[in-house]
CSV table of C-alpha atoms and ligand atoms in Angstrom, one decimal:
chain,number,residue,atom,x,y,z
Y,278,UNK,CA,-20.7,2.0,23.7
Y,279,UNK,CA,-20.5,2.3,19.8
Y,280,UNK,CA,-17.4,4.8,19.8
Y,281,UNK,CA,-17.7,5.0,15.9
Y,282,UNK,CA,-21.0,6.9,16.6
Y,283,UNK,CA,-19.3,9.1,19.3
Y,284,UNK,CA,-16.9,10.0,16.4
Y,285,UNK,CA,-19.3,10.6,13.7
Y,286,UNK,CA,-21.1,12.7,16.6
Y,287,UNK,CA,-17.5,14.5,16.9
Y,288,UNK,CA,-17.2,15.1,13.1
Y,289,UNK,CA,-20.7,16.5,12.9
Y,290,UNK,CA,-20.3,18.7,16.0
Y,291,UNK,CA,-17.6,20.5,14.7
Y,292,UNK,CA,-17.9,23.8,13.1
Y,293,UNK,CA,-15.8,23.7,10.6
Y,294,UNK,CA,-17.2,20.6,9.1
Y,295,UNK,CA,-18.5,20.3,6.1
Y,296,UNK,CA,-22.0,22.3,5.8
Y,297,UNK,CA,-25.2,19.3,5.7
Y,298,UNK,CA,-26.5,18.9,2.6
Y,299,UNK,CA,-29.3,16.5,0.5
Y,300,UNK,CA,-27.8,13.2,2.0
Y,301,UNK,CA,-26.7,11.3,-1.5
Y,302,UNK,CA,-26.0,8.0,-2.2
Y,303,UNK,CA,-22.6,7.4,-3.2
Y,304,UNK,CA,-20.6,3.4,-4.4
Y,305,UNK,CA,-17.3,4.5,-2.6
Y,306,UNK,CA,-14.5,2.6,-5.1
Y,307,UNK,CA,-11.2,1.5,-3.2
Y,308,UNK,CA,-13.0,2.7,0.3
Y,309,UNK,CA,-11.5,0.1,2.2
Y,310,UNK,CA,-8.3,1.8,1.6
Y,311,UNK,CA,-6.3,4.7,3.5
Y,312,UNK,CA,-7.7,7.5,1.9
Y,313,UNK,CA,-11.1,5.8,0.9
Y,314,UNK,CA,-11.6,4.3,4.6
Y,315,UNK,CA,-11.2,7.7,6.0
Y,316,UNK,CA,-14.0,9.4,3.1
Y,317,UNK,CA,-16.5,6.8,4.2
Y,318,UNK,CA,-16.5,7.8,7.7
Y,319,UNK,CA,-16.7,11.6,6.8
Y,320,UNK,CA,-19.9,10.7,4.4
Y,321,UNK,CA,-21.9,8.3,6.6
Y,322,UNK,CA,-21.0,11.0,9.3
Y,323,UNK,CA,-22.6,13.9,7.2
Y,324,UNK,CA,-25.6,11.4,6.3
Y,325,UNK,CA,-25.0,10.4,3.1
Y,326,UNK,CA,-25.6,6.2,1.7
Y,327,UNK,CA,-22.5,4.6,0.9
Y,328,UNK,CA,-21.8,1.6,-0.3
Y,329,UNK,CA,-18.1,0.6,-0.5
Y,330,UNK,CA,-16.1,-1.7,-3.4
Y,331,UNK,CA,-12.6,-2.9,-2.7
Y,332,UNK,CA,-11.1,-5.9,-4.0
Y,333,UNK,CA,-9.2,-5.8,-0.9
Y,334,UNK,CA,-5.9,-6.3,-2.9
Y,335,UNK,CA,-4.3,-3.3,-0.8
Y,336,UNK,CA,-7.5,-2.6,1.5
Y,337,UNK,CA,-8.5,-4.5,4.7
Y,338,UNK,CA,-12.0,-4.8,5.5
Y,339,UNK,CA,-12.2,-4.0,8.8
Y,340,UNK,CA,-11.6,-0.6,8.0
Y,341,UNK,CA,-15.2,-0.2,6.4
Y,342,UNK,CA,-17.0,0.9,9.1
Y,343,UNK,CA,-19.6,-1.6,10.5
Y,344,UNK,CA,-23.2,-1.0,8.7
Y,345,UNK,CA,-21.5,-0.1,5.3
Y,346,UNK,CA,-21.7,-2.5,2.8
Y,347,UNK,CA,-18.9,-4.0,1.6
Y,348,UNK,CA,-18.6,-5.2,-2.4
Y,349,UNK,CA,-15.6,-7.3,-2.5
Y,350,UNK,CA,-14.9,-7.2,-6.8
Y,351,UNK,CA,-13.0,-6.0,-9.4
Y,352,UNK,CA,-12.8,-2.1,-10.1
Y,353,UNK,CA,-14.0,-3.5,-13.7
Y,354,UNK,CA,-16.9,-4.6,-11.9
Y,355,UNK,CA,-18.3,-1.4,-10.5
Y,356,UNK,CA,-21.7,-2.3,-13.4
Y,357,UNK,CA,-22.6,-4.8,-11.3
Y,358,UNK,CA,-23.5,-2.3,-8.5
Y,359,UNK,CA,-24.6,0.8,-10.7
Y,360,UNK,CA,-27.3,-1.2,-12.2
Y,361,UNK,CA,-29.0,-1.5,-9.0
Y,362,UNK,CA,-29.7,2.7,-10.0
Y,363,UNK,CA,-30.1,5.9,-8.0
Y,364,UNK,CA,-26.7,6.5,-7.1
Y,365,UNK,CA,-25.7,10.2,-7.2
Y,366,UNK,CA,-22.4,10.3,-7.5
Y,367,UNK,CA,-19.1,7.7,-7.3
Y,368,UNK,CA,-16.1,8.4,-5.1
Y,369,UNK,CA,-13.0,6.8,-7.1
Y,370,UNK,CA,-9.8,5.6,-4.7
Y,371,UNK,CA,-9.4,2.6,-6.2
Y,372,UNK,CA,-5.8,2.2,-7.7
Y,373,UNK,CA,-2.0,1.0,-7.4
Y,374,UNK,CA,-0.1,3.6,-5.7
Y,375,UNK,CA,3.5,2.6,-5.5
Y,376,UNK,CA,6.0,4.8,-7.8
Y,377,UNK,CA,9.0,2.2,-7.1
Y,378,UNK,CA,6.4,-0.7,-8.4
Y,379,UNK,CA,5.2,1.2,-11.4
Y,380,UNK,CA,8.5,1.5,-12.6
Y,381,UNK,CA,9.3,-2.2,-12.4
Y,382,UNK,CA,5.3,-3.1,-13.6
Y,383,UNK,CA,4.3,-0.5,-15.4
Y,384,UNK,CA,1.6,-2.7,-16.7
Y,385,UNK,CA,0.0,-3.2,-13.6
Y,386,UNK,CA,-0.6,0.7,-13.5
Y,387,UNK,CA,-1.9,0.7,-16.9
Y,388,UNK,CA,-4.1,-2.3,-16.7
Y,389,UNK,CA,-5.4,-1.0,-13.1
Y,390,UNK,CA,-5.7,2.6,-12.7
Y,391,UNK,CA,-6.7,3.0,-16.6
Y,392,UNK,CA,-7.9,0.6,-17.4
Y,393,UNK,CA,-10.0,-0.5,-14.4
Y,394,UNK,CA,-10.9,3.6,-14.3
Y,395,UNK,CA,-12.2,2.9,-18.2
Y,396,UNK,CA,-14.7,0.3,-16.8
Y,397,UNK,CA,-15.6,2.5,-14.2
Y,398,UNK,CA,-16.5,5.1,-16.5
Y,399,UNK,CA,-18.8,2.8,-18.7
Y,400,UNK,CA,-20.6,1.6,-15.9
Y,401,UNK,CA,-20.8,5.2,-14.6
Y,402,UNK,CA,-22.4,6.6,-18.2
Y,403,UNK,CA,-24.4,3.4,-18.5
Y,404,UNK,CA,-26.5,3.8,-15.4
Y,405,UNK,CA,-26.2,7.5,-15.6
Y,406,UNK,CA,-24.5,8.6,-12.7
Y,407,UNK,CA,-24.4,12.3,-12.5
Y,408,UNK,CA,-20.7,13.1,-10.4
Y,409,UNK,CA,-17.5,11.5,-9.9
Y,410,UNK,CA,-14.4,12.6,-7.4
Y,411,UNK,CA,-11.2,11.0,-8.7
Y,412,UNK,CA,-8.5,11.0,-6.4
Y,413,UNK,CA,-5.3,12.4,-8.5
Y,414,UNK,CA,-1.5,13.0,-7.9
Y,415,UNK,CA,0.9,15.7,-7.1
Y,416,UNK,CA,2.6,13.4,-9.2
Y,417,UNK,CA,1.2,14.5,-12.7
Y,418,UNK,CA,3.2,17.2,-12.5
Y,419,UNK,CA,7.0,15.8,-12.5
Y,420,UNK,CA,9.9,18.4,-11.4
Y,421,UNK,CA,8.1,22.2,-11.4
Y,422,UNK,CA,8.8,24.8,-13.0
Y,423,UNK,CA,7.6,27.0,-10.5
Y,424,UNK,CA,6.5,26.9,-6.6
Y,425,UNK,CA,4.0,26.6,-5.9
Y,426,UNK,CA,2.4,24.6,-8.1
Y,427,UNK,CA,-0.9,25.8,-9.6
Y,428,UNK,CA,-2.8,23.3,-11.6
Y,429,UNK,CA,-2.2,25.4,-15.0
Y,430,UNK,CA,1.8,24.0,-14.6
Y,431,UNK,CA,2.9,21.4,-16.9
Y,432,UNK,CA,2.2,18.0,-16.7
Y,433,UNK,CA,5.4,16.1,-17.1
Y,434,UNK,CA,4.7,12.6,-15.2
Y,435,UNK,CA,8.4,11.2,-14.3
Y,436,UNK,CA,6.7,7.5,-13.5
Y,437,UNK,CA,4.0,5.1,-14.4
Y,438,UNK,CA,2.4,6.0,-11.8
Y,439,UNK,CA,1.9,9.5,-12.4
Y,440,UNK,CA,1.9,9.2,-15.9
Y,441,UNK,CA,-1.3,7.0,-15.4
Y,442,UNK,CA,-3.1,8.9,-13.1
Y,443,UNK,CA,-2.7,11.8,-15.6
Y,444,UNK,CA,-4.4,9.2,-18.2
Y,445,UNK,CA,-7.8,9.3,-16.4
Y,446,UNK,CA,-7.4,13.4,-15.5
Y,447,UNK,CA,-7.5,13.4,-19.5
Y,448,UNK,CA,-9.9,10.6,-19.8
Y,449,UNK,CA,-12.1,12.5,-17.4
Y,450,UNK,CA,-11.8,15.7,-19.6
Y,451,UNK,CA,-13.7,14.1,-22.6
Y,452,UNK,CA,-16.2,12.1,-20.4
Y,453,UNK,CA,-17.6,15.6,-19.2
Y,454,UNK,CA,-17.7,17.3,-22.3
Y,455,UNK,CA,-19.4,14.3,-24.1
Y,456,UNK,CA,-21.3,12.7,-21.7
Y,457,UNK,CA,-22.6,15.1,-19.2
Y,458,UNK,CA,-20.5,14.4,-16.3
Y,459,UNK,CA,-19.6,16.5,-13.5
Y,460,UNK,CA,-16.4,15.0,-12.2
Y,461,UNK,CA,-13.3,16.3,-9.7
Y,462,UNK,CA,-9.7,15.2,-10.1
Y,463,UNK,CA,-8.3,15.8,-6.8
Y,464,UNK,CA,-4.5,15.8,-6.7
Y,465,UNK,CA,-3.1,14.8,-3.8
Y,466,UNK,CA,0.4,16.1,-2.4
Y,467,UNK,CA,1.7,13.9,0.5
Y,468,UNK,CA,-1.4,12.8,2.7
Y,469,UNK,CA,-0.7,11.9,6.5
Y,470,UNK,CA,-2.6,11.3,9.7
Y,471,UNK,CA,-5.8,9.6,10.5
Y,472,UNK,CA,-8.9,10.6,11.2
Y,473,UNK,CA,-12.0,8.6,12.7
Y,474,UNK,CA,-10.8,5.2,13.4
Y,475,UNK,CA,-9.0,4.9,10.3
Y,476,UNK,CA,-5.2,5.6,9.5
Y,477,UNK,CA,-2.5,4.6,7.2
Y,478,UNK,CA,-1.7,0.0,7.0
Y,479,UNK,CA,0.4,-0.3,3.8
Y,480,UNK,CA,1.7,-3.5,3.7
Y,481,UNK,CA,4.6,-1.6,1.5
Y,482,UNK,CA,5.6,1.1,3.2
Y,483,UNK,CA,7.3,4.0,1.7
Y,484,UNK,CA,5.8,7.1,2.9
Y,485,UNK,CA,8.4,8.8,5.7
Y,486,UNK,CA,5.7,10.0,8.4
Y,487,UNK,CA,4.8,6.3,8.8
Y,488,UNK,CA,8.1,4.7,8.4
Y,489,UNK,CA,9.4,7.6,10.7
Y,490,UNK,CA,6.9,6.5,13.6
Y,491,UNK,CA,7.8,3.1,13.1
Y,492,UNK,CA,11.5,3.8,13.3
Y,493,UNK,CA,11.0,5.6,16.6
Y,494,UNK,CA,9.0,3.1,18.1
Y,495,UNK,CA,11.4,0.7,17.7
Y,496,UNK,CA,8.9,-1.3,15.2
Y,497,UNK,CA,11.3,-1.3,12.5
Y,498,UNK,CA,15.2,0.0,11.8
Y,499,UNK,CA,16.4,3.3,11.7
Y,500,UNK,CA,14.9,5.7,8.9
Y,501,UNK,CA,17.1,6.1,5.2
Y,502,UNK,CA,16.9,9.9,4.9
Y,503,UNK,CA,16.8,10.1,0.8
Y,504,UNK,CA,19.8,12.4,0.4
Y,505,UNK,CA,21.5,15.3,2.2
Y,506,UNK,CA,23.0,17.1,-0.5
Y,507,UNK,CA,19.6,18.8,-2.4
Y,508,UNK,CA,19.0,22.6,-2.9
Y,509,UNK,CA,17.4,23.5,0.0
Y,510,UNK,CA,18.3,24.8,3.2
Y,511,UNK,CA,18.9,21.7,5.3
Y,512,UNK,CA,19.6,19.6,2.3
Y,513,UNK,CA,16.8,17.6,2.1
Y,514,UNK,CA,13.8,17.5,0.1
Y,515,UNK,CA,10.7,19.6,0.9
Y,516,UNK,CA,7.0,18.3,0.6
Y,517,UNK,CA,3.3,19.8,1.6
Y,518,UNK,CA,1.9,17.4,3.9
Y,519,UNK,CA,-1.9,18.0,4.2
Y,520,UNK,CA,-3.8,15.9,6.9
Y,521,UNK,CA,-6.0,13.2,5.6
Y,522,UNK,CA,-9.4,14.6,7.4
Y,523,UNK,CA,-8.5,18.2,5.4
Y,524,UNK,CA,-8.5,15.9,2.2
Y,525,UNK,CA,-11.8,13.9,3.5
Y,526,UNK,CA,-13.6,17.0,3.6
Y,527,UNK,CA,-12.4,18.6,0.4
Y,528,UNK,CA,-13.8,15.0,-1.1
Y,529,UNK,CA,-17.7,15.8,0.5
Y,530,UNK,CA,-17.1,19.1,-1.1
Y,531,UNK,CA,-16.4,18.3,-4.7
Y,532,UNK,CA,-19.0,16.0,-4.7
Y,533,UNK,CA,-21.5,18.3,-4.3
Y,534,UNK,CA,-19.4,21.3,-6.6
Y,535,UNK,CA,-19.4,18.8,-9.4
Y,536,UNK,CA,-21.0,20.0,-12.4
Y,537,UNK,CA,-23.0,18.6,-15.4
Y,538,UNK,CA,-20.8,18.8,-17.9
Y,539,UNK,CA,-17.2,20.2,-16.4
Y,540,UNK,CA,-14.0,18.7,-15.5
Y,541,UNK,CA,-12.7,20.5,-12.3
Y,542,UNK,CA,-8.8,19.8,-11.4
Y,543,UNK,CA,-8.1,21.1,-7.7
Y,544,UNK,CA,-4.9,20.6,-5.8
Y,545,UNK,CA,-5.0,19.5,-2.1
Y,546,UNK,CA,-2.0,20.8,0.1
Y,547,UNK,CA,-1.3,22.6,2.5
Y,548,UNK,CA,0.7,25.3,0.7
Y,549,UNK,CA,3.4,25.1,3.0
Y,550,UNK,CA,6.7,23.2,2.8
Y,551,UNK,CA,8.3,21.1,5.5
Y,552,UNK,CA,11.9,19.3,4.9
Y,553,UNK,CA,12.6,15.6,5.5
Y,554,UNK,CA,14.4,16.8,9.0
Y,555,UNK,CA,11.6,19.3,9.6
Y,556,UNK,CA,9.3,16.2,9.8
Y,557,UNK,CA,11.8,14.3,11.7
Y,558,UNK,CA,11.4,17.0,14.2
Y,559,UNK,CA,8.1,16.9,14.5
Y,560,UNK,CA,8.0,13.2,14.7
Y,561,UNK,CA,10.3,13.7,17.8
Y,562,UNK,CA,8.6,16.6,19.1
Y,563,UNK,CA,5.2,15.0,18.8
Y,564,UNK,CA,6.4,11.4,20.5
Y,565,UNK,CA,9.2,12.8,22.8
Y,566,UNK,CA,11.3,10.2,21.1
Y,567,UNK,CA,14.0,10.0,19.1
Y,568,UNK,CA,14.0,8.9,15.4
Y,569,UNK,CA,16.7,6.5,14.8
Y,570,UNK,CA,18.4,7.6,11.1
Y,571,UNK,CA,20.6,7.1,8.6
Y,572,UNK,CA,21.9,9.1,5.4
Y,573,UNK,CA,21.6,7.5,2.3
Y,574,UNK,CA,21.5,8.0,-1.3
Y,575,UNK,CA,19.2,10.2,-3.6
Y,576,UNK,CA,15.9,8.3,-4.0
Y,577,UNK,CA,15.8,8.0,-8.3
Y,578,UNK,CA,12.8,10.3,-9.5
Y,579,UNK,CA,12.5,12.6,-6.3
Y,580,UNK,CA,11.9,16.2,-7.2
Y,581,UNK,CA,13.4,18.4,-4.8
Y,582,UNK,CA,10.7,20.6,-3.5
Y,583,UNK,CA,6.8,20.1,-4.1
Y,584,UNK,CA,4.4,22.6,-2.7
Y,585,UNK,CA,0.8,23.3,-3.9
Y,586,UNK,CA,-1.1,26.2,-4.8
Y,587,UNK,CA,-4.5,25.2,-3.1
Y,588,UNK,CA,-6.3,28.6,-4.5
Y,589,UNK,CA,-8.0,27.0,-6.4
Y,590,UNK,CA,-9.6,24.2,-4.3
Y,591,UNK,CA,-10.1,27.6,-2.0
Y,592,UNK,CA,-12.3,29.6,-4.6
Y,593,UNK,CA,-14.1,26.6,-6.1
Y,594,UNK,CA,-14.6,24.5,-2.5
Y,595,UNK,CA,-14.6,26.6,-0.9
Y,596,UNK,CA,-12.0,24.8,1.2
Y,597,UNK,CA,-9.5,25.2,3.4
Y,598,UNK,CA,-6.6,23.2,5.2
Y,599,UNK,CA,-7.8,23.4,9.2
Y,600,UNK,CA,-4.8,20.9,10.5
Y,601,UNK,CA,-1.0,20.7,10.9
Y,602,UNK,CA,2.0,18.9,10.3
Y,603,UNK,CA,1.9,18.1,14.2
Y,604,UNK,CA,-1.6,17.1,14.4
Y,605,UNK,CA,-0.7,14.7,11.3
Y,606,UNK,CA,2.1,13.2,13.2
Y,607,UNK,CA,0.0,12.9,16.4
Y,608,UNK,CA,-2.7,11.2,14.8
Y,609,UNK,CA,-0.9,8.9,12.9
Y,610,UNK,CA,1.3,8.2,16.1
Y,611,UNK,CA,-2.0,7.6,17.9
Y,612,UNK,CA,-3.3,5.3,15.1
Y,613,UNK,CA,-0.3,3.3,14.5
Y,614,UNK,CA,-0.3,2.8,18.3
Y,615,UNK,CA,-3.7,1.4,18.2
Y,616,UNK,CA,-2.9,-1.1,16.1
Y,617,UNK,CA,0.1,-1.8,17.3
Y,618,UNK,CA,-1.7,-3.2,20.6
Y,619,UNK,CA,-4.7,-4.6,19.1
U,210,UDP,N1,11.8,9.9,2.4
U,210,UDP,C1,13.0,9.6,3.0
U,210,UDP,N2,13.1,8.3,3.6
U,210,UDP,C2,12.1,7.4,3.5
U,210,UDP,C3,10.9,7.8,2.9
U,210,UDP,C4,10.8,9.1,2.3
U,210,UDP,O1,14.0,10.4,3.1
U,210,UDP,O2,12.3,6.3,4.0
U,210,UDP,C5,11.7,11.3,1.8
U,210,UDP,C6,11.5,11.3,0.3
U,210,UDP,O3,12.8,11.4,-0.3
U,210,UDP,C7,10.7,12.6,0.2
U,210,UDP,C8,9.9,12.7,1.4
U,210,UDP,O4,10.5,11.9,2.4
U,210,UDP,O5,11.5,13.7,0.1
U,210,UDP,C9,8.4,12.2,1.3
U,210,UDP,O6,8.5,10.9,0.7
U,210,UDP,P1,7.2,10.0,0.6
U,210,UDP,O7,7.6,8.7,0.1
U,210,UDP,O8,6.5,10.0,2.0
U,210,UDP,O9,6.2,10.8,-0.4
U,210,UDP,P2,6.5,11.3,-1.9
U,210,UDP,O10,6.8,12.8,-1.7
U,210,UDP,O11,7.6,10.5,-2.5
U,210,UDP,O12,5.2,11.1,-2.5
């Protein structure tokens, strides 16, 4: 039995999916990634052409789905495959996404997510591609002001990272005006679960829903919490988790909201805030196990509490969150699990 099918079939039997539409092709950059693995599936399942490039520096190819090709180059290379012609729009994952590396190689998150992105863009008003989705950061935003954070709040980047993913938000600004492009940043607050055969395989690490399973299962040692001692009622920090399928289908959206011409920035979260011991307690909850922890200092450049404003992503989307913080843990427990005994 092809059980990929069977979950496409899933996808597209669900209501709440994402409403059919002209199937368009689309060159999928960084889809052999987390985020970009789990995109693919939600495209192909809602019929659209996809054709996937990945360097494979962080992505694995297995986690293209069989059928999809696979372009294994350079984000600076994307020409090479627009040339062919006819594509409709270009999905754009393809980036470094450590903070703790960014601060110690900032160069690498220059070179790669601006100026790879700054190839990309070339190619993408040389063969006259009409849309772009760019996957953006929570992480533009630094410590708020003001919770929750609507995308009018200031952009104060407090790494590399951020800082650079905030480059191409700009960048992306002056393509549309000048060029004609419709394009969608999407920023991202903390992404969890899996969804369709494909889930979270960092070989770094760092996010605490993964580490957290790990730590349970006994696959690694016991969880670092990042600091007990931060404004907020348990003591520590808060995030909006928002499950990776919610994010997949907010991507099929924007691709077909973008507009000749305008630069749309939407958050993705939830709106709601969980604590590091919140998630803890779900990870237990969810697994019937125990996480196995430790207190240890602040991590540098963590803001205490992060929750989106997702209004907008509402009104223009028209899109909505659907899933938990438990069905994110379960899924990701399932996924890891997989793997695990593969
Ligand atoms: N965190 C933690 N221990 C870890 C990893 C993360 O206490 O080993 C905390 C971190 O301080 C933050 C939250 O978990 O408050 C989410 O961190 P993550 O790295 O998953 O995402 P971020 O919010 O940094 O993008």
């Amino acid at each position: 039995m092809n059980t990929e099918r069977t979950e496409y079939d899933a996808v597209l039997a669900d209501p709440a999916g994402v409403a059919p539409r002209e199937p368009m092709r689309v060159l999928v950059a960084g889809g052999a990634g987390y985020i970009g693995s789990v995109v693919t599936r939600l495209l192909i399942a809602e019929g659209h052409h996809v054709t996937v490039l990945d360097d494979l520096s962080t992505g694995h190819a297995d986690a293209v789905p069989s059928g999809v090709e696979l372009v294994r180059a350079d984000i600076a290379d994307a020409g090479t495959i627009l040339a062919r012609g006819g594509f409709d729009g270009v999905l754009h994952f393809a980036a470094k996404s450590l903070v703790g590396e960014s601060v110690s190689d900032p160069a690498k998150y220059w070179r790669t997510n601006v100026c790879g992105t700054r190839a990309l863009l070339d190619a993408v008003a040389e063969f006259s591609v009409p849309r772009l989705v760019f996957s953006s950061t929570a992480a533009v935003y630094g410590e708020p002001d003001a919770i929750p954070i609507t995308e009018d709040a200031p952009t104060r980047p407090t790494n590399p990272y951020g800082a650079s993913k905030l480059s191409v938000d700009m960048m992306l600004a002056g393509e549309c005006a000048a060029t004609g492009l419709g394009a969608v940043s999407l920023r991202y607050f903390n992404v969890a679960g899996a969804a369709w055969g494909a889930g979270e395989r960092h070989g770094t690490e760092t996010h605490l829903i993964p580490l957290a399973l790990d730590a349970a299962a006994g696959r690694r040692g016991p969880l670092t919490i990042f600091g007990e001692d931060w404004p907020t009622p348990d003591g520590t920090p808060i995030r909006d988790y928002i499950h990776v399928a919610d994010l997949a289908r907010a991507h099929v959206l924007a691709l077909g909201a973008a507009t000749a011409g305008r630069h749309l920035i939407c958050n993705l979260g939830s709106g709601q805030g969980f604590s590091v011991r919140q998630v803890l307690d779900a990870v237990t909850n969810v697994t019937g196990l125990d996480v196995p922890q430790q207190v240890g200092p602040r991590r540098a450049g963590d803001p205490a509490r992060l929750i989106a404003s997702h209004e907008r992503a509402r009104a223009e989307l028209g899109w909505a969150p659907q899933q938990g913080l438990a069905d994110m843990v379960r899924d990701a427990w399932d996924f890891a699990a997989n793997l695990a005994n593969r």
